[in-house]
Amino acid sequence: MTGVGVVSPWGDTAEVAAAAGGAAMPGAERWFDHRERLGPRGYKYLPAAAQYALAAARAALADGGRPDAVPADRRGLLLATGAGLASLFDAMDATVAEDGGAAHLSPATAPYFAVNVLGNRLAAELELKGFALTVATARTAAADALSTGALALAAGRCDTLVLAAAEEPLPAARGGGGEQGAAAFTLEPLAAARARGARVHGTLRARSLFVPPGALRDSAGRERAAAYLTAALADLLLGPAGGPPVPVSPDLGLVLDLDLGESAVGEAVALAVAGAVPGDGPPATGPRLPVPSGAPEIAHSPGAHRVGCLGPAFAVAHAVTSPDGPDRLVVCATGAGHVALVRVSPARPSRLTTQEPSHAEVA
């Protein structure tokens, strides 16, 4: 990871945004001015989540990301969101149902009828012409996108990747609340970053899994799920079979950031993590980051059900922007069975000069 950008109503630092878990700030309706953040013209009618993603991506480039170091057709884009367009979709539905059909839709916003269009302006501005993918899995989208991006880089599908996660609060008709802001990262193979003399924030290893909830109803299924999860965790913590080991530094340890919710799947993941990581028992679910002094109270409880993906994204951003800090294992899961694991290893001189990248490790 060579560039990190964060946009949040709580503040544009990874530490503060991570402490809030991605939650929207109550009453902060005017915290983002697209004219100041993006420019005076051309951005007014972009959906708010698209504006946040653009601002975060620009911050990642200012932080050292260089997608323009490779040809445009070798640059990829991954966008992650859970509810980034929910309000716009509801407004479109209301217009069609109440105002006499699609002819009454605004020409400025009608192109965003599909969630995969959310990243189009970002792809155009940065000339990300290799590919563009949108991941919209509830809660795990950002971590899933990191896994997908690592595989794309390892497979040679692109030489550099911009990844953005963006959310906007849910409309009132759906209960309101939710998450708000964006995180963006620039990623490339570690060897390529070294070759161009880039500053490397850290390296990532990621896995996405599916644990069928129905398989956890009997002991045999739970045992199979446990073995499956344990193998995935070992891949991240010890290195893949046949590859070089990537052990956790014994002097710095491992910090856990868990977002598992209350479900049979979350419980299975918590037990697997407890067995793979030394500790005093099954880890508690919910944010594990300390709230910075003076930070306002967040708008959701740690165990609340949320569809947004910013909590894990901000946790990753916080980890890689903590120089010489401990490795962090970010784990998120949903009751529907989606599980994503990300190991973040902040840059340390000894690691970046001796460790070779594996099939799913990127800088």
Short mmCIF file of C-alpha atoms in Angstrom, two decimals:
data_model
loop_
_atom_site.label_atom_id
_atom_site.label_comp_id
_atom_site.label_asym_id
_atom_site.label_seq_id
_atom_site.Cartn_x
_atom_site.Cartn_y
_atom_site.Cartn_z
CA MET A 1 0.00 0.00 0.00
CA THR A 2 1.60 3.23 -1.17
CA GLY A 3 -1.20 5.76 -0.66
CA VAL A 4 -4.01 6.20 1.87
CA GLY A 5 -6.84 8.73 1.88
CA VAL A 6 -9.67 9.14 4.39
CA VAL A 7 -12.76 11.34 4.27
CA SER A 8 -15.00 11.28 7.35
CA PRO A 9 -17.35 13.66 9.17
CA TRP A 10 -15.31 12.95 12.31
CA GLY A 11 -12.07 14.11 10.69
CA ASP A 12 -9.85 13.11 7.80
CA THR A 13 -7.35 11.09 9.81
CA ALA A 14 -7.41 7.32 9.84
CA GLU A 15 -7.17 7.11 13.64
CA VAL A 16 -10.25 9.25 14.29
CA ALA A 17 -12.28 7.70 11.46
CA ALA A 18 -11.42 4.18 12.63
CA ALA A 19 -12.41 4.99 16.19
CA ALA A 20 -15.85 6.06 14.96
CA GLY A 21 -16.16 2.82 12.99
CA GLY A 22 -17.41 4.63 9.90
CA ALA A 23 -20.57 5.88 11.60
CA ALA A 24 -22.29 9.02 10.38
CA MET A 25 -22.07 12.00 12.72
CA PRO A 26 -25.48 13.10 14.01
CA GLY A 27 -26.33 16.62 12.89
CA ALA A 28 -23.29 16.96 10.60
CA GLU A 29 -25.27 17.77 7.46
CA ARG A 30 -22.82 20.25 5.98
CA TRP A 31 -19.51 18.62 6.84
CA PHE A 32 -18.54 18.02 3.19
CA ASP A 33 -18.44 20.88 0.66
CA HIS A 34 -17.82 19.48 -2.81
CA ARG A 35 -16.77 22.93 -4.07
CA GLU A 36 -13.90 23.08 -1.59
CA ARG A 37 -12.95 19.41 -1.76
CA LEU A 38 -13.27 18.76 -5.48
CA GLY A 39 -13.65 22.02 -7.38
CA PRO A 40 -16.19 24.74 -8.16
CA ARG A 41 -17.69 23.12 -11.25
CA GLY A 42 -18.64 19.66 -12.46
CA TYR A 43 -19.32 17.88 -9.17
CA LYS A 44 -22.61 19.26 -7.85
CA TYR A 45 -24.81 16.48 -9.20
CA LEU A 46 -22.55 13.56 -8.34
CA PRO A 47 -24.04 11.32 -5.64
CA ALA A 48 -22.53 12.13 -2.26
CA ALA A 49 -20.77 8.76 -2.01
CA ALA A 50 -19.09 9.39 -5.39
CA GLN A 51 -17.90 12.77 -4.12
CA TYR A 52 -16.46 11.19 -0.98
CA ALA A 53 -14.68 8.51 -3.03
CA LEU A 54 -13.13 11.12 -5.33
CA ALA A 55 -11.90 13.20 -2.39
CA ALA A 56 -10.42 10.16 -0.64
CA ALA A 57 -8.71 8.99 -3.84
CA ARG A 58 -7.16 12.40 -4.36
CA ALA A 59 -5.88 12.27 -0.79
CA ALA A 60 -4.37 8.83 -1.46
CA LEU A 61 -2.55 10.21 -4.50
CA ALA A 62 -1.30 13.18 -2.47
CA ASP A 63 -0.06 10.65 0.09
CA GLY A 64 2.20 8.98 -2.47
CA GLY A 65 -0.03 6.79 -4.64
CA ARG A 66 1.08 6.85 -8.28
CA PRO A 67 -1.33 5.02 -10.58
CA ASP A 68 0.03 7.18 -13.40
CA ALA A 69 3.39 5.40 -13.03
CA VAL A 70 1.99 2.67 -15.32
CA PRO A 71 0.03 2.87 -18.60
CA ALA A 72 -3.69 3.64 -18.27
CA ASP A 73 -4.72 0.18 -19.48
CA ARG A 74 -2.70 -1.39 -16.64
CA ARG A 75 -4.55 0.51 -13.92
CA GLY A 76 -7.52 -1.07 -12.14
CA LEU A 77 -10.34 0.23 -9.96
CA LEU A 78 -12.24 -1.51 -7.20
CA LEU A 79 -15.12 0.27 -5.52
CA ALA A 80 -16.78 -1.07 -2.37
CA THR A 81 -20.12 0.08 -0.98
CA GLY A 82 -23.08 -1.27 0.92
CA ALA A 83 -25.52 1.64 0.93
CA GLY A 84 -23.74 4.37 -1.04
CA LEU A 85 -26.67 4.84 -3.43
CA ALA A 86 -29.58 3.74 -1.24
CA SER A 87 -31.06 7.23 -0.84
CA LEU A 88 -30.77 7.95 -4.55
CA PHE A 89 -32.39 4.62 -5.45
CA ASP A 90 -35.30 5.34 -3.11
CA ALA A 91 -35.74 8.81 -4.59
CA MET A 92 -35.75 7.36 -8.11
CA ASP A 93 -38.32 4.75 -7.12
CA ALA A 94 -40.55 7.44 -5.64
CA THR A 95 -40.27 9.57 -8.77
CA VAL A 96 -41.24 6.68 -11.04
CA ALA A 97 -44.11 5.55 -8.78
CA GLU A 98 -45.55 8.94 -7.84
CA ASP A 99 -44.68 11.36 -10.64
CA GLY A 100 -45.69 9.42 -13.71
CA GLY A 101 -42.74 7.35 -14.81
CA ALA A 102 -39.04 7.39 -15.62
CA ALA A 103 -39.37 10.43 -17.88
CA HIS A 104 -39.40 12.57 -14.75
CA LEU A 105 -36.02 11.35 -13.50
CA SER A 106 -33.24 13.94 -13.40
CA PRO A 107 -30.84 13.58 -16.34
CA ALA A 108 -28.00 14.39 -13.92
CA THR A 109 -28.67 11.48 -11.58
CA ALA A 110 -30.43 8.93 -13.82
CA PRO A 111 -27.11 7.35 -14.96
CA TYR A 112 -26.60 6.15 -11.37
CA PHE A 113 -29.50 3.69 -11.59
CA ALA A 114 -26.99 0.87 -11.04
CA VAL A 115 -24.58 0.59 -8.15
CA ASN A 116 -21.67 -0.32 -10.41
CA VAL A 117 -21.80 3.19 -11.93
CA LEU A 118 -20.78 4.79 -8.63
CA GLY A 119 -17.08 4.66 -9.46
CA ASN A 120 -17.29 5.87 -13.07
CA ARG A 121 -16.17 9.44 -12.40
CA LEU A 122 -13.22 8.21 -10.34
CA ALA A 123 -12.18 5.83 -13.13
CA ALA A 124 -12.45 8.62 -15.71
CA GLU A 125 -10.50 11.22 -13.73
CA LEU A 126 -7.61 8.88 -12.95
CA GLU A 127 -7.75 7.08 -16.32
CA LEU A 128 -8.18 3.68 -14.70
CA LYS A 129 -8.75 1.81 -17.95
CA GLY A 130 -7.63 -1.72 -17.10
CA PHE A 131 -10.84 -2.77 -15.36
CA ALA A 132 -13.43 -1.46 -12.91
CA LEU A 133 -15.28 -3.67 -10.44
CA THR A 134 -17.83 -2.84 -7.76
CA VAL A 135 -18.22 -4.98 -4.64
CA ALA A 136 -21.47 -4.49 -2.74
CA THR A 137 -21.52 -7.29 -0.16
CA ALA A 138 -23.11 -6.05 3.04
CA ARG A 139 -20.48 -5.23 5.65
CA THR A 140 -17.60 -7.17 4.06
CA ALA A 141 -17.42 -5.24 0.77
CA ALA A 142 -14.20 -3.31 1.50
CA ALA A 143 -12.35 -6.36 2.82
CA ASP A 144 -13.69 -8.46 -0.08
CA ALA A 145 -12.40 -5.81 -2.48
CA LEU A 146 -8.93 -5.97 -0.89
CA SER A 147 -8.91 -9.74 -1.42
CA THR A 148 -10.09 -9.36 -5.02
CA GLY A 149 -7.53 -6.65 -5.66
CA ALA A 150 -4.65 -8.70 -4.27
CA LEU A 151 -5.59 -11.61 -6.53
CA ALA A 152 -5.90 -9.31 -9.57
CA LEU A 153 -2.42 -7.90 -8.97
CA ALA A 154 -0.92 -11.34 -8.35
CA ALA A 155 -2.50 -12.67 -11.54
CA GLY A 156 -1.08 -9.79 -13.58
CA ARG A 157 -4.48 -8.38 -14.46
CA CYS A 158 -3.18 -4.90 -13.61
CA ASP A 159 0.04 -3.29 -12.40
CA THR A 160 -1.53 -0.85 -9.98
CA LEU A 161 -4.90 -0.57 -8.34
CA VAL A 162 -7.02 2.17 -6.79
CA LEU A 163 -9.48 0.85 -4.23
CA ALA A 164 -12.16 3.05 -2.69
CA ALA A 165 -14.86 2.28 -0.13
CA ALA A 166 -17.66 4.85 0.16
CA GLU A 167 -20.91 5.03 2.11
CA GLU A 168 -23.83 7.39 2.67
CA PRO A 169 -26.40 7.05 5.48
CA LEU A 170 -29.56 5.07 4.86
CA PRO A 171 -32.75 7.03 4.07
CA ALA A 172 -35.18 7.65 6.89
CA ALA A 173 -37.66 5.17 5.41
CA ARG A 174 -35.09 2.43 6.00
CA GLY A 175 -34.37 3.49 9.54
CA GLY A 176 -31.76 6.15 8.83
CA GLY A 177 -28.32 6.14 10.38
CA GLY A 178 -25.56 4.04 8.93
CA GLU A 179 -22.15 5.09 7.71
CA GLN A 180 -20.73 8.09 5.91
CA GLY A 181 -17.44 8.93 4.24
CA ALA A 182 -14.81 7.11 2.23
CA ALA A 183 -11.41 5.46 2.38
CA ALA A 184 -9.13 5.02 -0.62
CA PHE A 185 -5.94 3.07 -1.14
CA THR A 186 -3.38 2.72 -3.91
CA LEU A 187 -1.98 -0.80 -4.19
CA GLU A 188 0.74 -2.43 -6.25
CA PRO A 189 3.01 -5.48 -6.04
CA LEU A 190 5.67 -5.00 -3.40
CA ALA A 191 8.49 -5.61 -5.90
CA ALA A 192 7.14 -2.86 -8.18
CA ALA A 193 6.88 -0.39 -5.31
CA ARG A 194 10.47 -1.15 -4.31
CA ALA A 195 11.67 -0.77 -7.91
CA ARG A 196 10.32 2.76 -8.25
CA GLY A 197 11.52 3.78 -4.81
CA ALA A 198 8.05 4.36 -3.44
CA ARG A 199 7.33 4.82 0.24
CA VAL A 200 5.48 1.72 1.34
CA HIS A 201 2.96 2.11 4.16
CA GLY A 202 2.70 -1.63 4.62
CA THR A 203 1.71 -4.90 3.03
CA LEU A 204 -1.63 -6.70 2.95
CA ARG A 205 -2.69 -10.33 2.83
CA ALA A 206 -6.40 -10.95 2.36
CA ARG A 207 -8.93 -13.77 2.05
CA SER A 208 -12.65 -13.87 1.34
CA LEU A 209 -14.70 -16.90 2.37
CA PHE A 210 -18.25 -18.16 2.53
CA VAL A 211 -19.57 -20.17 5.46
CA PRO A 212 -23.13 -21.40 4.74
CA PRO A 213 -25.21 -20.66 7.85
CA GLY A 214 -27.12 -23.90 7.37
CA ALA A 215 -23.90 -25.88 7.69
CA LEU A 216 -23.57 -24.73 11.30
CA ARG A 217 -26.74 -26.44 12.47
CA ASP A 218 -25.04 -29.71 13.37
CA SER A 219 -21.71 -30.65 14.92
CA ALA A 220 -20.29 -32.14 11.71
CA GLY A 221 -20.95 -28.91 9.82
CA ARG A 222 -19.47 -26.82 12.58
CA GLU A 223 -16.33 -28.95 12.52
CA ARG A 224 -15.96 -28.53 8.75
CA ALA A 225 -16.46 -24.79 9.05
CA ALA A 226 -13.90 -24.61 11.85
CA ALA A 227 -11.33 -26.47 9.75
CA TYR A 228 -12.04 -24.22 6.77
CA LEU A 229 -11.67 -21.03 8.79
CA THR A 230 -8.60 -22.29 10.63
CA ALA A 231 -6.86 -23.06 7.33
CA ALA A 232 -7.65 -19.58 6.01
CA LEU A 233 -6.31 -17.95 9.16
CA ALA A 234 -3.16 -20.06 9.00
CA ASP A 235 -2.66 -18.91 5.40
CA LEU A 236 -2.66 -15.30 6.58
CA LEU A 237 -0.73 -15.73 9.79
CA LEU A 238 1.84 -18.37 8.80
CA GLY A 239 2.06 -18.11 5.01
CA PRO A 240 0.52 -20.28 2.26
CA ALA A 241 1.46 -23.91 1.77
CA GLY A 242 4.65 -24.11 -0.25
CA GLY A 243 5.39 -20.42 0.26
CA PRO A 244 7.60 -18.51 2.69
CA PRO A 245 6.27 -18.15 6.24
CA VAL A 246 5.11 -14.71 7.27
CA PRO A 247 5.03 -15.04 11.06
CA VAL A 248 3.69 -12.43 13.41
CA SER A 249 6.54 -10.43 14.89
CA PRO A 250 6.99 -11.80 18.45
CA ASP A 251 8.12 -8.45 19.81
CA LEU A 252 5.17 -6.50 18.46
CA GLY A 253 2.38 -9.09 18.50
CA LEU A 254 -0.93 -8.93 16.68
CA VAL A 255 -3.86 -6.56 17.18
CA LEU A 256 -7.35 -7.85 16.40
CA ASP A 257 -10.11 -5.75 14.88
CA LEU A 258 -13.31 -7.80 14.78
CA ASP A 259 -16.65 -6.90 13.23
CA LEU A 260 -18.70 -10.09 13.47
CA GLY A 261 -22.20 -9.20 14.59
CA GLU A 262 -24.43 -11.62 16.46
CA SER A 263 -24.99 -14.75 14.39
CA ALA A 264 -23.94 -18.38 14.17
CA VAL A 265 -21.42 -17.41 11.49
CA GLY A 266 -19.95 -14.66 13.66
CA GLU A 267 -19.65 -17.06 16.56
CA ALA A 268 -17.87 -19.65 14.39
CA VAL A 269 -15.42 -17.04 13.14
CA ALA A 270 -14.76 -15.76 16.67
CA LEU A 271 -13.96 -19.28 17.87
CA ALA A 272 -11.64 -19.90 14.92
CA VAL A 273 -9.79 -16.64 15.55
CA ALA A 274 -9.50 -17.48 19.24
CA GLY A 275 -7.90 -20.81 18.33
CA ALA A 276 -5.49 -19.30 15.81
CA VAL A 277 -4.37 -16.26 17.80
CA PRO A 278 -2.91 -16.57 21.31
CA GLY A 279 -5.16 -15.07 23.95
CA ASP A 280 -7.33 -15.70 26.96
CA GLY A 281 -10.42 -16.97 25.16
CA PRO A 282 -12.82 -16.11 22.35
CA PRO A 283 -12.35 -12.47 21.34
CA ALA A 284 -15.20 -10.03 21.84
CA THR A 285 -16.96 -8.73 18.74
CA GLY A 286 -17.09 -5.08 17.84
CA PRO A 287 -14.53 -2.29 17.39
CA ARG A 288 -11.27 -2.75 19.27
CA LEU A 289 -9.73 0.65 18.61
CA PRO A 290 -9.36 3.23 21.37
CA VAL A 291 -11.38 6.39 20.87
CA PRO A 292 -9.03 9.40 20.63
CA SER A 293 -9.28 11.93 23.41
CA GLY A 294 -12.07 14.41 22.74
CA ALA A 295 -13.75 12.39 19.99
CA PRO A 296 -17.56 12.65 20.03
CA GLU A 297 -19.69 9.65 20.88
CA ILE A 298 -20.33 7.42 17.85
CA ALA A 299 -23.84 7.01 16.55
CA HIS A 300 -24.12 3.23 16.78
CA SER A 301 -23.38 0.53 19.28
CA PRO A 302 -20.54 -1.88 18.42
CA GLY A 303 -22.92 -4.81 18.02
CA ALA A 304 -25.50 -2.96 15.91
CA HIS A 305 -26.42 -4.44 12.54
CA ARG A 306 -25.00 -2.34 9.73
CA VAL A 307 -24.65 -2.83 6.00
CA GLY A 308 -21.82 -0.35 5.39
CA CYS A 309 -18.22 -1.40 4.84
CA LEU A 310 -16.31 1.58 6.24
CA GLY A 311 -15.50 0.10 9.64
CA PRO A 312 -13.08 -2.52 8.25
CA ALA A 313 -11.78 -0.05 5.64
CA PHE A 314 -10.92 2.57 8.25
CA ALA A 315 -9.34 -0.13 10.46
CA VAL A 316 -7.00 -1.05 7.58
CA ALA A 317 -6.22 2.64 6.96
CA HIS A 318 -5.41 3.14 10.64
CA ALA A 319 -3.13 0.10 10.70
CA VAL A 320 -1.01 1.08 7.70
CA THR A 321 -0.67 4.67 8.84
CA SER A 322 0.74 3.61 12.21
CA PRO A 323 4.49 3.39 11.45
CA ASP A 324 6.34 0.59 13.20
CA GLY A 325 3.10 -0.53 14.80
CA PRO A 326 1.96 -4.13 15.29
CA ASP A 327 0.39 -6.26 12.62
CA ARG A 328 -3.40 -6.05 12.62
CA LEU A 329 -5.86 -8.77 11.71
CA VAL A 330 -9.13 -7.26 10.47
CA VAL A 331 -11.97 -9.78 10.46
CA CYS A 332 -15.56 -9.14 9.43
CA ALA A 333 -18.50 -11.47 8.89
CA THR A 334 -22.24 -11.38 8.25
CA GLY A 335 -25.04 -13.65 9.33
CA ALA A 336 -25.57 -14.55 5.68
CA GLY A 337 -22.18 -16.32 5.65
CA HIS A 338 -19.79 -13.81 4.10
CA VAL A 339 -16.41 -13.69 5.85
CA ALA A 340 -13.39 -11.55 5.00
CA LEU A 341 -9.94 -11.57 6.60
CA VAL A 342 -7.22 -8.97 6.10
CA ARG A 343 -3.79 -9.04 7.69
CA VAL A 344 -2.09 -5.65 7.65
CA SER A 345 1.66 -5.46 8.23
CA PRO A 346 2.81 -1.84 8.66
CA ALA A 347 6.12 -1.00 7.09
CA ARG A 348 9.20 -1.86 9.10
CA PRO A 349 12.66 -1.67 7.52
CA SER A 350 13.60 -5.26 8.33
CA ARG A 351 10.40 -6.63 6.82
CA LEU A 352 10.52 -4.65 3.58
CA THR A 353 14.12 -5.61 2.86
CA THR A 354 13.89 -9.33 3.64
CA GLN A 355 10.35 -10.52 3.01
CA GLU A 356 9.30 -11.66 -0.44
CA PRO A 357 5.68 -11.14 -1.49
CA SER A 358 3.33 -14.11 -1.70
CA HIS A 359 0.39 -14.82 -3.98
CA ALA A 360 -1.92 -12.49 -2.06
CA GLU A 361 0.39 -9.86 -0.63
CA VAL A 362 0.51 -6.37 -2.03
CA ALA A 363 2.04 -3.07 -1.03
#
